[in-house]
Coordinates of C-alpha atoms and ligand atoms in Angstrom, one line a residue:
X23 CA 29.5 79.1 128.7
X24 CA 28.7 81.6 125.4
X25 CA 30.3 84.2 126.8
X26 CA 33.4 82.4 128.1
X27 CA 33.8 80.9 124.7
X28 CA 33.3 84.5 122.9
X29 CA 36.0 86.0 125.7
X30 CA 38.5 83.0 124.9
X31 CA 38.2 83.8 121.2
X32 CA 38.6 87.7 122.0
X33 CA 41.8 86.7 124.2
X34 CA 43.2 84.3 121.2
X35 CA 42.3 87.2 118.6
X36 CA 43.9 89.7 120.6
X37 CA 47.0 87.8 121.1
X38 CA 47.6 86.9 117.4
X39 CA 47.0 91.0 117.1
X40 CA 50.4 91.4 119.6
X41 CA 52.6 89.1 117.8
X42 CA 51.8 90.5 114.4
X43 CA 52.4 93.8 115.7
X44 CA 55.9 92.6 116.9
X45 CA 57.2 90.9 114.0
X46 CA 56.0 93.5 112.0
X47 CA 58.1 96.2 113.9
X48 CA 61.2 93.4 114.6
X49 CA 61.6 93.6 110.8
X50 CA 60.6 97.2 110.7
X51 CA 63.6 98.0 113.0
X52 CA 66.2 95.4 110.9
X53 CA 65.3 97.6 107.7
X54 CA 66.2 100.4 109.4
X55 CA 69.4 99.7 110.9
X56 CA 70.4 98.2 107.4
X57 CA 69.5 101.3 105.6
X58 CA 72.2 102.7 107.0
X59 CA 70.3 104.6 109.9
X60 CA 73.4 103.7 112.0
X61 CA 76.2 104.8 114.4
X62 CA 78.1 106.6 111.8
X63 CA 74.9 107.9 109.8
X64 CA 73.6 106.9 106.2
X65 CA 75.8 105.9 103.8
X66 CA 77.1 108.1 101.3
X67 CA 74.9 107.7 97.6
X68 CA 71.5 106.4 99.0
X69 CA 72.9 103.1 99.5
X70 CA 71.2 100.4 101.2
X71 CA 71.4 96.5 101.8
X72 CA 69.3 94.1 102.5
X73 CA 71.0 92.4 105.7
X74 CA 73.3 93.2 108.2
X75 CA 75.1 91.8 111.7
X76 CA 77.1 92.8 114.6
X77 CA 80.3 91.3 114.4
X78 CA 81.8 90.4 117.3
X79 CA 84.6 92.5 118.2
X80 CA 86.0 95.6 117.3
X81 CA 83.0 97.5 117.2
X82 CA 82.3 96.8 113.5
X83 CA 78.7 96.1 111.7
X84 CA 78.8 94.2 107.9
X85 CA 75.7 94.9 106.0
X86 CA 75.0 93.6 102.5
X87 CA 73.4 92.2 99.5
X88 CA 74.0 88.9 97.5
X89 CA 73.2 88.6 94.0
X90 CA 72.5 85.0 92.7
X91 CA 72.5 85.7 89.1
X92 CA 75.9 87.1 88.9
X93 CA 77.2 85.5 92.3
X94 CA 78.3 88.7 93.6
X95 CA 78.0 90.1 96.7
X96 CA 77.6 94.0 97.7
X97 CA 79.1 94.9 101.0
X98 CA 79.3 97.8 103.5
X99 CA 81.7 97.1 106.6
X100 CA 81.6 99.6 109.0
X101 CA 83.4 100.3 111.9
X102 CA 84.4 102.7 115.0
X103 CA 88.0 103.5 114.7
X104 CA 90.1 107.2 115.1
X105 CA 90.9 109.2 111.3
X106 CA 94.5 108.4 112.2
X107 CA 94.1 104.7 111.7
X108 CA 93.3 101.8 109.6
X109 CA 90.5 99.4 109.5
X110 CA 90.3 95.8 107.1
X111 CA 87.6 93.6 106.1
X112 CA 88.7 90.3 104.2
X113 CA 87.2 87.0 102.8
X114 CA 89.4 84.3 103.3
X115 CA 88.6 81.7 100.5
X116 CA 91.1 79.4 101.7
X117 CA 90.8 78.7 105.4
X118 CA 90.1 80.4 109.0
X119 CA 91.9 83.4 110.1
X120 CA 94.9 85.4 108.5
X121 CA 96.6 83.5 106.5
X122 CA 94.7 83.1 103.2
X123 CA 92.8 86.4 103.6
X124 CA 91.9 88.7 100.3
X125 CA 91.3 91.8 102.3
X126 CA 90.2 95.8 102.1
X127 CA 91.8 98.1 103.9
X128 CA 91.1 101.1 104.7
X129 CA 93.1 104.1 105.8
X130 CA 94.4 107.6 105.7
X131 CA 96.0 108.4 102.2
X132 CA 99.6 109.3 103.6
X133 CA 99.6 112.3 100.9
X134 CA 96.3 113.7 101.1
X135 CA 94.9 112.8 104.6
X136 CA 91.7 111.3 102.8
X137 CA 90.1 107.9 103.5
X138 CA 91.1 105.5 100.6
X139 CA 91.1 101.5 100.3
X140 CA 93.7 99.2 99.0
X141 CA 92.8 95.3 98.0
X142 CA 95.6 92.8 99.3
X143 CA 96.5 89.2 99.6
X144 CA 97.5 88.1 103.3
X145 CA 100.0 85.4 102.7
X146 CA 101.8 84.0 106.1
X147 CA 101.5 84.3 109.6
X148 CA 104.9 86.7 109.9
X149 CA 103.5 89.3 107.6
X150 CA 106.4 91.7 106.4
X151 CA 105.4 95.6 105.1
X152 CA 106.9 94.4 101.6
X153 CA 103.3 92.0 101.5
X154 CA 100.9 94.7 102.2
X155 CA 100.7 96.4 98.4
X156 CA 97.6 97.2 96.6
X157 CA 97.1 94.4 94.4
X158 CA 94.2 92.1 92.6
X159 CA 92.8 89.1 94.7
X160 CA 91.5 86.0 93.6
X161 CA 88.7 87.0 93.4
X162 CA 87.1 90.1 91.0
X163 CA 86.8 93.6 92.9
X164 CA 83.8 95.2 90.7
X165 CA 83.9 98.1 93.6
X166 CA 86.2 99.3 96.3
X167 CA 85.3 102.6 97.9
X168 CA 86.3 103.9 101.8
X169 CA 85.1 106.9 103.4
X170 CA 85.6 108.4 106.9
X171 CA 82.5 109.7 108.5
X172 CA 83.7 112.3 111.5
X173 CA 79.6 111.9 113.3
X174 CA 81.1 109.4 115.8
X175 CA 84.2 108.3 114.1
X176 CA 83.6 105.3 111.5
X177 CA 85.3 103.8 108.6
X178 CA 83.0 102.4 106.0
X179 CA 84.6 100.1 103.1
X180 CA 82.4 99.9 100.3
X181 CA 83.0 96.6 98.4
X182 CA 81.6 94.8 95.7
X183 CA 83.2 91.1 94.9
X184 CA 82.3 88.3 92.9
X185 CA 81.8 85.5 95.9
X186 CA 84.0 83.0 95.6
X187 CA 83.0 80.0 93.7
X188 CA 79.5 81.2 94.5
X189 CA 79.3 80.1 97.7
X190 CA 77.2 81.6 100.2
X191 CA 79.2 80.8 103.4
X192 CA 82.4 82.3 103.1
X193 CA 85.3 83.0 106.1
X194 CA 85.9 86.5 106.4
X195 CA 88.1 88.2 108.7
X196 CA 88.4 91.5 110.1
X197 CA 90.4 93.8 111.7
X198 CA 91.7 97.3 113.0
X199 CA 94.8 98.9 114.3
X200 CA 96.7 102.7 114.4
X201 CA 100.4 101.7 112.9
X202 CA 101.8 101.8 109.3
X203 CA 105.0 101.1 107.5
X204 CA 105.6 102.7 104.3
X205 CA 102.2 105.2 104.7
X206 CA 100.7 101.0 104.3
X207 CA 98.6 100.1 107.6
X208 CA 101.1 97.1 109.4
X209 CA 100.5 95.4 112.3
X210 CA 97.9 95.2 114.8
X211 CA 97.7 94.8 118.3
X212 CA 97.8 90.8 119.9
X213 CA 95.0 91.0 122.2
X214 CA 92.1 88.8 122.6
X215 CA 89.6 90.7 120.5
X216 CA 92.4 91.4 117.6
X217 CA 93.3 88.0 117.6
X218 CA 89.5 86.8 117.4
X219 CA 88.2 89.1 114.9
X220 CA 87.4 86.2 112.1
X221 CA 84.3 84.4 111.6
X222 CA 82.3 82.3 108.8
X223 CA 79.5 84.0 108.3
X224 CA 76.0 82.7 106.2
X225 CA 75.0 85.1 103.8
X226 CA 71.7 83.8 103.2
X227 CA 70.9 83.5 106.6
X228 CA 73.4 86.0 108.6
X229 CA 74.8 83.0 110.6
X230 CA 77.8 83.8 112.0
X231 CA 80.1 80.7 113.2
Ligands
NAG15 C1 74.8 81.1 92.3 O1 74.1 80.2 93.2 C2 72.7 80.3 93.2 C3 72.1 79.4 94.2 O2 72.5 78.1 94.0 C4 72.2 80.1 91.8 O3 70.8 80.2 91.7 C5 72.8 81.0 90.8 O4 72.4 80.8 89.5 C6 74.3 81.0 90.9 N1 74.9 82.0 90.1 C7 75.9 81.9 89.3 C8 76.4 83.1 88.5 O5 76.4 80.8 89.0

């Protein structure tokens, strides 16, 4: 009976010994990957976030940081594309999807070849090249920075906004494609995973919905 009862405790001890062990390296792991210790390596000037996601299609990762006392919110959106092409990242204050969306893109400088980021306001559903111009949104920009890293082939966007009306659920939309007008990136391809790249996403919790 005594040693059963000191062999259950051992078992129940032991146990509690495994799941500590496996939350503790769970959110070991999470820190890494939001370090930046990613497909695409660390990101240029230290910088780190405290959360990140998967988003669901084109091959893209958003990492950030919120910051109650000012309301703004520090992002990195990374994702897989070739140097030749474009890749966006948007809030949409206004609604689901497209229309509405105060994006970042991110492309090839048609002069220099060099990775650079415009801000712009996506008005309608029949987009013409005359919308796409680097412009304010209505939100502020405090930061807008895009680099190409050749070690796999990823676009990062390096964005920091004041979150719309403070709100920590916002619709954001994403995006990637190869074609320009103008040296501007335009138009993107109508497949399902181009045509399903939006998503509301929690930023306290990481939610996506
Ligand atoms: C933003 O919202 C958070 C949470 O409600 C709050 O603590 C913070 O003071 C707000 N920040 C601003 C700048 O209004």
């Amino acid at each position: 009976m005594r040693v059963r009862s000191v062999m259950s405790k051992l078992t129940i001890f032991l146990l509690l010994l495994f799941c500590l062990q496996k939350q503790q390296l769970q959110s070991q792991s999470q820190e890494i990957i939001c370090a930046g210790e990613v497909a695409g390596g660390p990101f240029s000037g230290g910088r780190s976030y405290s959360s990140c996601i998967p988003l669901p299609y084109l091959d893209a990762i958003l990492f950030w940081t919120y910051y109650p006392s000012s309301a703004a919110l520090d992002v990195a959106y990374r994702a897989r594309q070739s140097p030749a092409g474009w890749v966006a990242w948007a809030i949409n204050p206004t609604g689901r999807g497209m229309v509405g969306a105060n994006a970042f893109l991110a492309f090839p400088d048609a002069a220099t070849g060099a990775a650079t980021v415009i801000t712009t306001q996506l008005p309608r559903h029949n987009l013409q090249p005359s919308d796409i111009r680097d412009e304010a949104l209505t939100f502020a920009v405090y930061v807008r920075e895009a680099e190409y890293s050749a070690d796999g082939g990823y676009y990062t966007i390096y964005a920091t906004v004041e979150l719309p009306g403070n709100r920590t659920t916002q619709n954001t939309v994403w995006q990637a494609s190869t074609t320009f007008a103008g040296g501007l990136p335009f138009n993107h391809p109508f497949d399902r995973d181009h045509l399903s790249s939006f998503a509301s996403l929690d930023f306290l919790t990481g939610e996506l919905a």
